[in-house]
Coordinates of C-alpha atoms in Angstrom, one line a residue:
Chain M
M1 CA -5.0 -41.6 41.6
S2 CA -4.8 -45.3 41.5
G3 CA -7.8 -45.6 39.9
K4 CA -6.3 -43.9 36.9
L5 CA -4.5 -46.8 36.5
R6 CA -6.6 -50.1 36.5
M7 CA -8.4 -50.6 33.0
R8 CA -12.0 -50.5 32.8
H9 CA -14.1 -52.5 30.6
N10 CA -17.4 -52.7 32.6
P11 CA -19.9 -49.0 31.5
F12 CA -20.8 -49.3 35.0
D13 CA -17.5 -49.1 36.6
V14 CA -17.1 -46.2 34.9
L15 CA -20.6 -44.8 36.2
G16 CA -20.3 -46.2 39.6
E17 CA -16.5 -43.5 40.0
Y18 CA -18.3 -40.8 38.8
L19 CA -22.0 -42.1 40.6
V20 CA -21.6 -38.7 42.9
I21 CA -21.7 -36.4 41.0
V22 CA -24.7 -38.1 39.2
A23 CA -26.5 -38.3 42.3
I24 CA -25.1 -34.8 42.5
A25 CA -27.1 -33.1 39.2
L26 CA -30.2 -35.6 40.0
L27 CA -31.0 -34.2 43.6
V28 CA -30.6 -31.0 42.2
V29 CA -32.7 -30.7 38.9
V30 CA -35.4 -32.8 40.9
T31 CA -35.9 -30.1 43.7
I32 CA -35.5 -26.7 41.3
F33 CA -38.5 -28.3 39.0
V34 CA -40.3 -29.7 42.6
E35 CA -39.1 -26.9 44.8
P36 CA -37.6 -23.4 43.1
K37 CA -36.8 -21.6 46.4
F38 CA -33.9 -24.2 46.1
L39 CA -31.8 -22.0 44.1
S40 CA -32.7 -18.9 46.5
P41 CA -29.7 -16.8 47.5
G42 CA -31.0 -17.3 51.1
N43 CA -30.8 -20.9 50.4
M44 CA -27.7 -21.3 48.8
T45 CA -25.5 -19.0 51.6
N46 CA -26.9 -22.0 53.7
I47 CA -26.6 -25.0 53.0
M48 CA -23.0 -23.2 52.4
R49 CA -23.1 -23.0 56.2
Q50 CA -24.6 -26.4 56.5
F51 CA -21.3 -26.9 54.7
G52 CA -18.4 -25.5 56.8
P53 CA -18.6 -28.1 60.5
L54 CA -19.3 -31.7 58.5
I55 CA -17.1 -31.3 55.7
M56 CA -13.7 -29.9 58.1
V57 CA -14.9 -33.3 60.3
A58 CA -15.2 -35.7 57.2
L59 CA -11.9 -34.5 55.0
G60 CA -10.1 -36.0 58.7
M61 CA -12.1 -38.4 58.3
T62 CA -11.1 -39.2 55.1
F63 CA -7.0 -39.4 56.0
V64 CA -8.3 -42.1 59.2
I65 CA -9.7 -44.2 56.3
I66 CA -7.8 -43.9 53.8
G67 CA -5.2 -44.9 56.8
G68 CA -6.8 -48.5 56.8
F69 CA -8.2 -47.5 60.8
I70 CA -11.4 -44.7 61.7
D71 CA -12.1 -42.6 64.0
L72 CA -15.2 -42.1 66.3
S73 CA -14.1 -39.9 68.8
V74 CA -14.5 -36.7 67.2
A75 CA -17.7 -36.0 68.9
G76 CA -16.4 -37.1 72.0
I77 CA -13.3 -34.3 70.2
M78 CA -16.2 -31.7 69.2
S79 CA -17.9 -31.8 72.0
L80 CA -14.4 -30.8 74.7
V81 CA -13.2 -28.1 72.0
A82 CA -16.4 -26.4 71.6
V83 CA -17.3 -25.6 75.5
V84 CA -13.2 -25.0 76.3
T85 CA -12.5 -22.8 73.1
L86 CA -16.1 -20.7 74.0
S87 CA -15.0 -20.5 77.4
L88 CA -11.5 -19.1 77.3
I89 CA -12.8 -16.2 74.9
E90 CA -12.8 -14.3 78.3
P91 CA -9.7 -14.9 80.6
L92 CA -7.5 -15.4 77.8
G93 CA -9.0 -13.4 74.8
Q94 CA -10.1 -14.7 71.3
V95 CA -7.0 -15.9 69.4
P96 CA -5.2 -17.7 72.0
A97 CA -8.9 -18.9 72.9
L98 CA -9.1 -20.0 69.4
L99 CA -5.4 -21.5 69.4
I100 CA -5.8 -23.4 72.3
G101 CA -8.9 -24.6 70.5
L102 CA -7.5 -26.2 67.5
L103 CA -4.6 -27.4 69.5
L104 CA -6.9 -29.7 72.4
G105 CA -8.0 -31.0 69.4
A106 CA -4.8 -32.5 67.4
A107 CA -3.8 -32.8 71.3
C108 CA -6.9 -35.8 71.1
G109 CA -6.0 -36.9 67.9
Y110 CA -2.4 -37.2 69.4
L111 CA -3.4 -39.2 72.1
N112 CA -5.5 -40.9 69.8
S113 CA -3.4 -42.5 68.8
I114 CA -0.9 -42.9 71.0
L115 CA -3.5 -45.7 73.5
I116 CA -3.6 -47.1 69.0
L117 CA 0.0 -47.6 69.0
L118 CA 1.3 -48.8 72.9
S119 CA -1.7 -51.7 72.4
G120 CA -0.5 -52.3 68.9
A121 CA -4.4 -52.5 67.1
I122 CA -3.9 -52.6 63.8
T123 CA -7.7 -53.8 62.3
Q124 CA -9.9 -51.5 61.7
A125 CA -12.4 -52.8 64.6
E126 CA -9.9 -53.0 67.6
G127 CA -9.1 -48.5 65.5
L128 CA -13.5 -48.1 65.7
F129 CA -13.4 -49.4 69.8
I130 CA -10.9 -47.9 71.2
T131 CA -11.2 -44.4 69.9
Y132 CA -15.3 -44.9 70.9
G133 CA -14.4 -45.2 74.3
M134 CA -12.4 -41.7 74.4
S135 CA -15.4 -40.3 72.9
V136 CA -17.4 -41.4 75.2
L137 CA -13.6 -39.8 77.7
Y138 CA -14.2 -37.2 75.9
G139 CA -17.6 -36.1 76.3
G140 CA -17.6 -36.9 80.1
V141 CA -14.4 -33.9 80.4
A142 CA -16.7 -32.1 78.7
L143 CA -19.8 -32.2 80.9
V144 CA -17.8 -32.2 84.0
Y145 CA -16.3 -28.9 82.6
T146 CA -19.4 -27.0 82.4
G147 CA -21.1 -29.0 84.6
G148 CA -23.5 -29.7 81.6
V149 CA -23.8 -26.0 81.2
T150 CA -24.3 -25.2 77.9
D151 CA -22.8 -21.7 77.3
H152 CA -23.4 -19.3 75.7
M153 CA -21.4 -16.6 73.1
S154 CA -23.1 -13.6 74.4
Y155 CA -22.9 -14.0 78.0
I156 CA -18.9 -13.0 77.2
S157 CA -18.3 -9.4 78.1
R158 CA -15.5 -9.5 75.4
D159 CA -14.7 -9.2 71.6
Y160 CA -15.4 -12.1 70.0
S161 CA -16.1 -10.7 66.6
L162 CA -13.8 -13.2 65.2
F163 CA -16.3 -16.0 66.2
T164 CA -19.2 -13.9 65.1
A165 CA -17.1 -13.7 61.3
I166 CA -16.6 -17.2 61.4
G167 CA -19.8 -18.1 61.9
T168 CA -22.2 -16.0 59.9
G169 CA -19.6 -13.1 58.5
T170 CA -19.2 -12.8 54.4
V171 CA -17.2 -12.0 51.9
G172 CA -19.2 -11.2 48.5
I173 CA -21.2 -14.3 47.8
F174 CA -18.8 -16.9 50.0
S175 CA -19.5 -17.4 53.3
V176 CA -16.6 -16.6 55.9
S177 CA -16.3 -20.5 56.9
F178 CA -16.9 -21.9 52.6
L179 CA -13.1 -19.7 52.7
I180 CA -11.6 -21.5 55.5
F181 CA -12.4 -25.1 54.0
L182 CA -11.2 -24.0 50.7
V183 CA -7.7 -23.2 52.5
A184 CA -7.7 -26.1 54.8
L185 CA -9.1 -28.4 51.7
A186 CA -5.7 -27.1 49.1
A187 CA -3.0 -27.0 52.0
L188 CA -5.0 -30.9 53.2
Y189 CA -4.0 -31.5 49.2
V190 CA -1.1 -30.7 48.6
F191 CA 0.1 -32.5 52.1
H192 CA -2.2 -36.0 50.5
E193 CA -0.4 -35.7 47.0
K194 CA 2.7 -33.9 47.3
T195 CA 4.5 -34.9 50.4
Y196 CA 5.7 -38.0 51.2
L197 CA 4.4 -38.2 54.5
G198 CA 1.1 -37.7 52.7
R199 CA 1.7 -40.7 50.3
T200 CA 2.7 -43.2 53.2
I201 CA -0.7 -42.7 54.3
N202 CA -2.3 -44.5 51.2
L203 CA 0.3 -47.1 51.3
T204 CA -0.3 -47.9 55.4
G205 CA -3.7 -48.3 54.6
G206 CA -3.2 -50.4 51.9
N207 CA -1.7 -53.0 53.1
K208 CA 0.7 -52.7 56.7
T209 CA 2.8 -55.4 56.6
A210 CA 4.3 -54.2 52.7
A211 CA 4.4 -50.4 54.1
R212 CA 6.2 -52.4 56.9
L213 CA 8.4 -54.0 54.5
S214 CA 9.3 -51.7 52.0
G215 CA 10.1 -49.0 55.1
I216 CA 7.8 -47.0 55.6
S217 CA 7.2 -45.5 58.9
I218 CA 3.4 -47.3 59.7
N219 CA 4.0 -45.6 62.7
K220 CA 4.0 -42.1 61.7
S221 CA 1.7 -42.5 59.4
I222 CA -1.0 -43.3 62.6
T223 CA 0.1 -41.0 64.2
I224 CA -0.5 -37.9 61.6
I225 CA -3.8 -39.5 60.8
Y226 CA -5.8 -39.5 64.1
T227 CA -3.7 -36.1 64.7
I228 CA -4.9 -34.4 61.1
S229 CA -8.5 -35.9 62.7
G230 CA -8.5 -34.1 66.0
L231 CA -7.1 -30.3 64.6
M232 CA -9.8 -30.4 61.5
T233 CA -12.2 -31.3 64.3
A234 CA -11.1 -29.0 65.9
L235 CA -12.3 -26.9 63.6
G236 CA -14.9 -28.0 62.9
A237 CA -16.2 -28.1 66.4
I238 CA -15.4 -23.6 66.0
V239 CA -17.3 -23.1 62.9
L240 CA -20.2 -24.8 64.6
F241 CA -20.6 -22.7 67.8
A242 CA -19.6 -19.8 66.2
R243 CA -22.1 -20.0 63.6
V244 CA -25.1 -21.8 66.7
T245 CA -23.8 -19.1 69.6
T246 CA -23.9 -21.4 72.1
A247 CA -21.7 -24.3 73.1
S248 CA -23.3 -27.5 74.5
P249 CA -21.2 -30.6 75.6
V250 CA -23.1 -32.6 73.7
L251 CA -23.0 -30.3 70.5
G252 CA -20.9 -32.8 68.6
K253 CA -22.9 -35.3 68.6
N254 CA -23.9 -37.8 65.3
F255 CA -21.1 -35.8 63.9
E256 CA -19.0 -39.1 63.5
T257 CA -21.7 -41.3 61.7
N258 CA -22.4 -38.2 59.2
A259 CA -18.4 -37.7 58.6
I260 CA -18.5 -40.9 58.0
L261 CA -21.5 -41.0 55.2
S262 CA -19.6 -38.1 53.7
V263 CA -16.2 -40.0 52.9
V264 CA -17.9 -43.5 51.9
V265 CA -20.5 -42.2 49.9
G266 CA -17.7 -40.3 48.0
G267 CA -15.7 -43.1 46.8
T268 CA -13.2 -43.8 49.6
S269 CA -13.0 -47.4 50.1
L270 CA -13.3 -48.0 53.8
S271 CA -11.3 -51.0 53.7
G272 CA -8.7 -48.4 52.9
G273 CA -5.5 -47.1 51.0
N274 CA -7.6 -45.8 48.8
G275 CA -9.5 -42.1 48.0
N276 CA -8.8 -38.5 48.2
V277 CA -10.1 -35.1 49.8
I278 CA -11.8 -34.0 46.9
R279 CA -14.4 -37.4 47.7
T280 CA -15.3 -36.3 50.4
V281 CA -16.0 -32.9 49.6
L282 CA -18.3 -34.9 46.6
G283 CA -19.5 -37.3 49.6
T284 CA -20.6 -34.5 51.5
M285 CA -21.8 -31.6 49.2
L286 CA -24.3 -35.2 48.4
V287 CA -25.0 -35.4 52.4
I288 CA -26.2 -31.2 52.3
L289 CA -27.9 -31.5 49.2
L290 CA -29.4 -34.1 50.1
A291 CA -30.9 -32.5 53.5
N292 CA -31.6 -29.2 52.1
C293 CA -33.3 -30.9 49.7
M294 CA -35.3 -33.2 52.2
N295 CA -36.1 -30.4 54.2
L296 CA -37.5 -27.9 51.4
L297 CA -39.3 -30.9 50.7
G298 CA -41.1 -31.4 53.8
V299 CA -40.1 -35.1 54.3
S300 CA -39.5 -35.2 58.4
V301 CA -35.9 -35.5 60.1
F302 CA -36.5 -39.3 60.9
M303 CA -37.5 -40.0 57.3
Q304 CA -34.1 -38.7 56.4
N305 CA -32.4 -40.3 59.0
V306 CA -34.3 -43.9 57.6
M307 CA -31.9 -42.5 53.9
K308 CA -29.0 -41.3 54.9
G309 CA -28.7 -45.2 56.2
A310 CA -30.4 -47.0 53.7
I311 CA -27.3 -44.9 51.8
L312 CA -24.6 -46.0 53.9
I313 CA -25.5 -49.6 53.3
L314 CA -26.3 -48.9 49.6
A315 CA -22.9 -47.1 49.0
I316 CA -20.9 -49.3 50.6
W317 CA -22.7 -52.6 48.4
L318 CA -21.8 -51.3 45.9
D319 CA -17.6 -50.5 46.6
N320 CA -17.8 -53.5 48.0
R321 CA -18.9 -54.8 44.4
K322 CA -16.9 -53.2 42.9
E323 CA -14.1 -55.4 44.4
H324 CA -14.9 -58.5 44.0
Chain V
M1 CA 12.6 -68.9 83.2
K2 CA 11.0 -66.5 85.5
I3 CA 9.7 -64.5 83.3
Q4 CA 8.8 -67.4 81.9
V5 CA 6.8 -68.0 84.7
K6 CA 5.6 -64.9 84.3
N7 CA 4.5 -64.6 81.2
T8 CA 2.1 -67.5 82.3
F9 CA 0.4 -66.3 86.0
F10 CA -0.6 -62.4 83.9
R11 CA -1.8 -64.2 81.1
K12 CA -3.9 -65.7 83.9
V13 CA -5.0 -63.1 85.1
G14 CA -6.1 -61.5 82.2
N15 CA -8.0 -64.6 81.2
H16 CA -9.6 -63.6 84.0
K17 CA -9.7 -60.4 84.2
A18 CA -13.7 -59.1 84.2
S19 CA -14.1 -62.1 87.0
I20 CA -11.1 -60.4 89.6
A21 CA -12.9 -57.4 88.7
V22 CA -16.2 -57.7 89.6
L23 CA -14.2 -59.6 92.9
A24 CA -13.1 -56.7 94.1
M25 CA -16.6 -54.3 93.5
L26 CA -17.8 -56.6 95.8
V27 CA -15.1 -56.6 98.7
A28 CA -14.4 -52.9 98.4
M29 CA -17.9 -52.9 98.9
L30 CA -18.2 -54.8 101.7
F31 CA -15.6 -51.3 103.1
F32 CA -18.6 -48.9 102.8
P33 CA -21.5 -48.1 104.9
T34 CA -24.1 -48.4 101.6
N35 CA -27.0 -50.0 100.9
F36 CA -24.5 -52.4 98.6
Y37 CA -25.6 -55.6 100.7
T38 CA -29.4 -55.8 100.6
R39 CA -31.7 -58.1 98.9
F40 CA -33.4 -55.5 97.0
N41 CA -30.0 -53.3 95.6
I42 CA -29.1 -57.1 94.3
F43 CA -32.1 -57.8 92.8
D44 CA -31.9 -54.0 92.4
L45 CA -28.9 -55.0 90.3
L46 CA -29.4 -57.7 88.7
N47 CA -32.7 -56.3 87.2
S48 CA -32.0 -53.9 85.6
A49 CA -28.9 -55.3 83.9
S50 CA -31.2 -58.2 82.7
I51 CA -32.0 -56.3 79.5
L52 CA -28.9 -55.7 78.2
L53 CA -27.8 -58.8 78.9
V54 CA -29.8 -61.2 77.1
L55 CA -28.5 -58.6 74.0
A56 CA -24.8 -59.3 75.4
F57 CA -25.6 -63.3 75.0
G58 CA -26.7 -62.7 71.2
I59 CA -23.9 -60.6 69.7
T60 CA -21.9 -62.6 72.1
F61 CA -22.8 -65.7 69.2
V62 CA -21.3 -63.4 66.5
I63 CA -18.5 -61.8 68.1
I64 CA -17.3 -65.7 68.9
A65 CA -17.9 -66.6 64.9
G66 CA -16.3 -63.4 63.8
G67 CA -18.3 -61.1 63.4
I68 CA -20.0 -57.5 65.1
D69 CA -23.6 -56.3 65.0
L70 CA -24.0 -52.1 66.0
S71 CA -27.0 -52.9 65.2
I72 CA -28.4 -54.9 67.8
G73 CA -29.6 -50.7 70.0
G74 CA -31.7 -50.5 66.2
I75 CA -33.5 -53.3 66.1
M76 CA -34.1 -52.9 70.3
V77 CA -35.8 -49.8 69.8
V78 CA -37.6 -50.9 67.0
S79 CA -39.1 -54.3 68.0
G80 CA -40.7 -53.1 70.9
I81 CA -42.2 -50.1 69.2
V82 CA -43.3 -53.0 66.1
T83 CA -44.4 -55.2 69.7
I84 CA -46.0 -52.4 71.0
K85 CA -48.3 -51.5 67.8
L86 CA -48.8 -54.5 66.8
M87 CA -50.8 -54.3 70.1
E88 CA -53.3 -52.0 69.6
F89 CA -55.0 -54.8 67.5
T90 CA -53.5 -58.4 68.4
P91 CA -53.5 -60.3 71.3
I92 CA -50.7 -60.1 73.1
W93 CA -48.7 -62.9 72.3
V94 CA -49.0 -62.3 68.8
S95 CA -47.8 -58.9 69.4
I96 CA -44.8 -59.7 70.9
V97 CA -43.9 -62.9 68.4
G98 CA -44.1 -60.5 65.2
G99 CA -41.5 -58.2 67.3
L100 CA -39.5 -61.4 67.7
C101 CA -39.7 -61.2 64.0
S102 CA -39.2 -58.3 63.2
G103 CA -35.7 -59.3 65.9
V104 CA -35.0 -62.1 63.1
L105 CA -35.9 -60.3 60.0
I106 CA -33.4 -57.6 59.9
G107 CA -31.1 -60.0 61.2
L108 CA -31.1 -62.3 58.8
V109 CA -30.7 -58.9 56.5
N110 CA -27.9 -58.0 58.2
G111 CA -26.6 -61.5 57.8
Y112 CA -27.4 -61.6 54.5
L113 CA -25.2 -58.8 53.1
V114 CA -22.4 -59.2 55.6
V115 CA -21.7 -62.7 54.5
Y116 CA -22.8 -63.6 50.9
Q117 CA -22.4 -59.8 49.8
K118 CA -18.8 -59.9 52.1
T119 CA -19.8 -56.3 53.4
E120 CA -17.3 -54.6 56.9
P121 CA -19.7 -55.9 58.9
F122 CA -19.5 -52.9 61.3
I123 CA -20.1 -49.8 59.3
I124 CA -23.1 -52.1 57.0
T125 CA -24.8 -52.4 60.6
L126 CA -24.0 -48.7 61.6
G127 CA -25.4 -48.3 59.2
M128 CA -28.4 -50.2 59.8
G129 CA -28.6 -48.9 63.6
L130 CA -29.4 -45.2 62.0
L131 CA -31.5 -46.4 59.3
L132 CA -33.4 -48.6 62.0
T133 CA -33.2 -45.5 64.5
G134 CA -34.7 -43.4 62.0
L135 CA -36.7 -46.2 61.4
A136 CA -38.4 -46.1 64.9
Q137 CA -38.2 -42.4 65.5
Q138 CA -41.1 -42.2 62.1
L139 CA -43.0 -45.3 63.9
T140 CA -43.6 -42.4 67.2
D141 CA -43.3 -39.6 65.7
A142 CA -40.0 -38.8 68.3
H143 CA -42.5 -39.0 71.2
P144 CA -42.9 -42.7 73.4
I145 CA -46.2 -44.5 72.7
A146 CA -47.5 -46.7 76.0
A147 CA -48.7 -49.5 75.7
P148 CA -52.6 -50.3 74.7
N149 CA -52.5 -53.2 77.4
P150 CA -51.8 -53.2 81.0
K151 CA -51.0 -56.7 81.5
F152 CA -47.4 -55.9 79.0
M153 CA -46.0 -54.4 81.6
L154 CA -46.8 -57.4 84.2
M155 CA -44.1 -59.0 81.5
A156 CA -41.0 -57.8 83.3
N157 CA -41.9 -55.9 86.7
G158 CA -43.3 -59.2 87.5
F159 CA -42.0 -60.5 90.7
L160 CA -41.9 -64.5 91.1
F161 CA -43.1 -65.5 94.4
G162 CA -43.0 -62.1 95.6
V163 CA -39.4 -61.8 95.2
I164 CA -37.1 -62.7 92.3
P165 CA -38.2 -60.1 89.1
H166 CA -39.2 -61.9 86.1
L167 CA -36.7 -60.0 84.4
V168 CA -34.1 -62.2 86.6
L169 CA -35.9 -65.2 85.2
I170 CA -35.8 -64.2 81.8
M171 CA -32.3 -63.5 81.8
L172 CA -31.4 -66.8 84.2
A173 CA -33.7 -68.6 80.7
T174 CA -32.0 -67.2 78.5
L175 CA -27.7 -67.5 79.3
F176 CA -29.2 -71.2 79.7
I177 CA -29.7 -71.7 76.6
A178 CA -27.6 -69.5 74.8
Y179 CA -24.6 -71.6 76.5
S180 CA -25.9 -75.1 76.2
V181 CA -26.3 -74.1 73.0
L182 CA -23.2 -72.0 72.4
R183 CA -20.8 -75.3 73.9
Y184 CA -22.6 -78.2 73.5
T185 CA -24.5 -78.8 70.3
Q186 CA -22.3 -78.9 66.5
F187 CA -23.7 -76.0 66.1
G188 CA -22.3 -73.1 69.1
R189 CA -18.6 -75.4 68.6
N190 CA -18.4 -74.0 64.6
C191 CA -19.1 -71.1 65.2
Y192 CA -15.6 -71.3 67.1
A193 CA -14.3 -72.7 64.5
I194 CA -15.8 -70.1 62.3
G195 CA -13.9 -67.3 64.1
G196 CA -11.4 -68.6 65.1
D197 CA -10.2 -69.8 61.2
Y198 CA -13.0 -69.3 57.8
E199 CA -11.1 -70.4 55.6
V200 CA -9.5 -73.6 57.0
A201 CA -13.3 -73.8 58.9
E202 CA -14.9 -74.0 55.0
Y203 CA -12.1 -76.3 54.2
S204 CA -12.8 -78.9 56.8
G205 CA -16.7 -78.8 55.1
I206 CA -18.8 -76.7 58.0
S207 CA -21.1 -75.1 55.5
V208 CA -19.9 -71.2 57.0
R209 CA -21.7 -69.2 55.1
K210 CA -25.0 -70.3 56.5
I211 CA -23.5 -70.3 60.2
K212 CA -21.9 -67.0 60.3
T213 CA -25.9 -65.7 58.4
M214 CA -27.6 -67.5 61.8
T215 CA -25.1 -65.7 64.3
Y216 CA -26.5 -62.6 62.6
V217 CA -30.5 -64.3 63.5
I218 CA -29.3 -65.3 67.0
C219 CA -28.3 -61.9 67.4
G220 CA -31.4 -59.9 65.9
F221 CA -33.6 -62.1 68.2
A222 CA -32.0 -61.6 71.5
A223 CA -31.7 -58.0 70.7
A224 CA -35.9 -58.2 69.6
L225 CA -36.2 -60.3 72.9
G226 CA -34.6 -57.3 75.6
G227 CA -36.6 -54.2 73.5
I228 CA -39.5 -56.1 73.9
L229 CA -38.5 -56.9 77.9
L230 CA -37.4 -52.7 78.3
S231 CA -41.3 -52.4 76.2
S232 CA -43.4 -53.9 78.7
K233 CA -40.1 -52.3 82.6
L234 CA -40.8 -48.8 80.7
N235 CA -44.5 -49.9 79.8
S236 CA -44.0 -47.9 76.1
G237 CA -42.2 -47.7 73.3
S238 CA -39.6 -45.1 72.5
S239 CA -37.1 -44.0 70.3
V240 CA -34.2 -43.2 72.1
Y241 CA -32.6 -45.8 74.5
G242 CA -30.5 -47.6 71.5
E243 CA -28.8 -45.0 71.0
T244 CA -25.5 -46.4 73.0
T245 CA -26.3 -49.8 73.3
A246 CA -24.5 -51.3 70.9
L247 CA -21.2 -50.4 71.8
T248 CA -22.0 -50.4 75.6
V249 CA -22.6 -54.1 75.0
I250 CA -20.2 -54.5 72.7
S251 CA -17.7 -53.5 74.8
A252 CA -18.9 -55.4 78.1
V253 CA -18.6 -58.1 75.7
V254 CA -14.9 -57.5 75.0
V255 CA -14.0 -56.9 78.6
G256 CA -15.3 -60.5 79.7
G257 CA -12.7 -61.5 77.9
T258 CA -14.4 -62.4 74.9
S259 CA -12.0 -60.6 72.0
L260 CA -13.6 -59.5 68.6
A261 CA -10.6 -61.2 66.5
G262 CA -13.3 -64.0 67.0
G263 CA -12.8 -68.1 68.3
M264 CA -12.5 -67.5 72.1
G265 CA -15.3 -66.4 74.7
G266 CA -18.3 -67.7 75.6
I267 CA -21.4 -66.3 77.6
P268 CA -20.5 -67.0 81.4
Q269 CA -17.5 -64.6 79.8
T270 CA -19.7 -62.0 79.0
A271 CA -22.2 -62.3 81.8
M272 CA -18.9 -61.2 83.8
G273 CA -18.6 -58.5 80.9
L274 CA -22.4 -56.7 81.8
L275 CA -21.7 -57.6 86.0
V276 CA -18.5 -55.6 85.6
F277 CA -20.6 -52.5 84.5
G278 CA -23.3 -53.1 86.1
I279 CA -21.9 -53.1 89.5
M280 CA -19.7 -50.9 88.8
E281 CA -22.6 -48.1 87.7
N282 CA -24.6 -49.2 90.6
A283 CA -21.7 -48.7 93.1
M284 CA -20.5 -44.8 92.3
N285 CA -24.0 -44.7 92.4
M286 CA -24.5 -46.0 95.7
L287 CA -21.0 -44.1 96.5
R288 CA -22.8 -40.5 95.2
I289 CA -20.2 -40.2 92.4
N290 CA -21.2 -37.2 90.2
P291 CA -23.0 -38.6 87.7
Y292 CA -20.5 -37.1 84.5
I293 CA -17.7 -38.3 86.7
Q294 CA -19.1 -41.6 86.4
I295 CA -19.6 -41.1 82.2
I296 CA -15.5 -40.1 82.7
L297 CA -14.6 -43.1 84.6
R298 CA -16.4 -45.9 82.1
G299 CA -14.4 -44.2 79.1
V300 CA -11.3 -45.3 81.6
V301 CA -12.4 -48.6 81.4
I302 CA -13.1 -49.3 77.9
V303 CA -9.9 -47.4 76.4
T304 CA -8.1 -49.4 79.0
I305 CA -9.1 -52.9 79.0
L306 CA -10.1 -52.8 75.0
C307 CA -6.2 -51.8 74.7
L308 CA -5.5 -54.1 76.4
D309 CA -7.8 -57.2 74.2
S310 CA -5.1 -55.3 71.1
Y311 CA -1.9 -55.7 73.0
S312 CA -2.6 -59.2 74.0
R313 CA -3.2 -59.8 71.0
K314 CA 0.2 -58.7 69.9
K315 CA 2.3 -60.2 72.3
K316 CA 0.1 -63.8 69.8
R317 CA 1.2 -62.3 66.9
E318 CA 4.4 -61.4 68.4
D319 CA 5.1 -64.8 69.7
V320 CA 3.6 -67.3 66.3

């Protein structure tokens, strides 16, 4: 928690730290006044379900951004994992398919890190473009694998109840995907805050040279951040296709931008070295709530994109003002 | 000693990797019985690459000065749509000027945010691209809108002497202007200086902020020009074309040899880099390669070239 170590004098800075929570509260209050339907149980479950896929990808992306890089390949990985997992339920059964899907995501992330390490890319821009190329590649593989056809879960003759549960099941008032998210969050939080490897990620993102000179293996942290990102993306892909019951080879489109948006809005600095998973949860909440509120208020999807872009610019701008 | 010789040889090859790739593909196509070497196909190849080339020339300025602009796809579609919208109540030339102005304005905003507010260029322009795509969707309701004046279409679809497409001529004119500005003017040389070392350039008395902002304005202008040409070519404005434009163009620029680190490269290199992708796509279509496999191959080429670019920079760091 590096934030606590800094001295704060300017009230604007303190506000900036909690700006997301203020924004979320404001948004909820305004929407409840304008559209009371917001509080209906149906809408709450809806929000929880929408939360599922994006938060998984955003949690993975958090580590990559804290480590001073960026991962654009999540769109490609998502599509690839979804189509492969769905196609394997029929021949292998649902549990092996799920495991292979997760493994495939982690493997794709690992491959990204290998390429980045081999080429010696150290800047965020280099990482961004290499992972973009990988995203094109993974997306292409997904297209070749399916021949461009969208696969439906209902065509499967074998038991796929596990995926139905992940997609639409509920335990009490919580959706199953929400519970998966809580488990993943707890695991990642402990990994980040309490383990040696988790702590080295911040140092790598803060200053690579200093980290190397103090005996930290930055290669190891780069490998782990991309592998986590790949794994979490795979989890997000599975949650998403289980909910929509189809897997198209372009399923992951725009997830990279939304994940980056969630992380940045949460207050994790893009310059690396700073931030945590809790902030990302708040950021994702804001992004999802914003979309939900605008839907309820009848704002067009197109204007929502404009708002998203504007919020991304604003968040980075505010973040920068804090630093200089 | 031998290693030394080998090293310089590889470095020389590395500097011309795009030209070598173009040459290799051109030679390879000689051996396949296709319509590749016909006048029609060569002009078609250039014609379809022209719009991206115009965009690439603009962004080359930004990259050489050490920046990046991921919003060019957004600028492209927005300015095309603005031009068509304006055409409903103004003459063609006024609406074209209006479209170009919109590009310049967005470039100015990008430049202000990146240079004067010191924000991370690629993420701020990513946000700008998202915003502009949304704006384009809102303006057109996500449907293609047709240009009201049929003369507008002639701009990009016409032929000089019935042979040379107008698009290619406009592209060559931009090539010439961009090349001259970057190579022979003080402004152009200063771009290299800023990209090479921002602080040294500042201490040498170059007004770094103004010049760096100017590169974003040029990029916005070029993207707008590309967008207007695209609208003219298709005789419509649509929000769907810009999505992958920025990353495709930037990959091509890097493939040509303009490094993302800034301070090196140039317009001819950019042209070569874009031709690599243009010829590759054309040749793969001629050879009837499955379009999905083409996507994979494009990914492989982008990753390979970008990794090589990073690797050469790593080597340079180690040499120093």
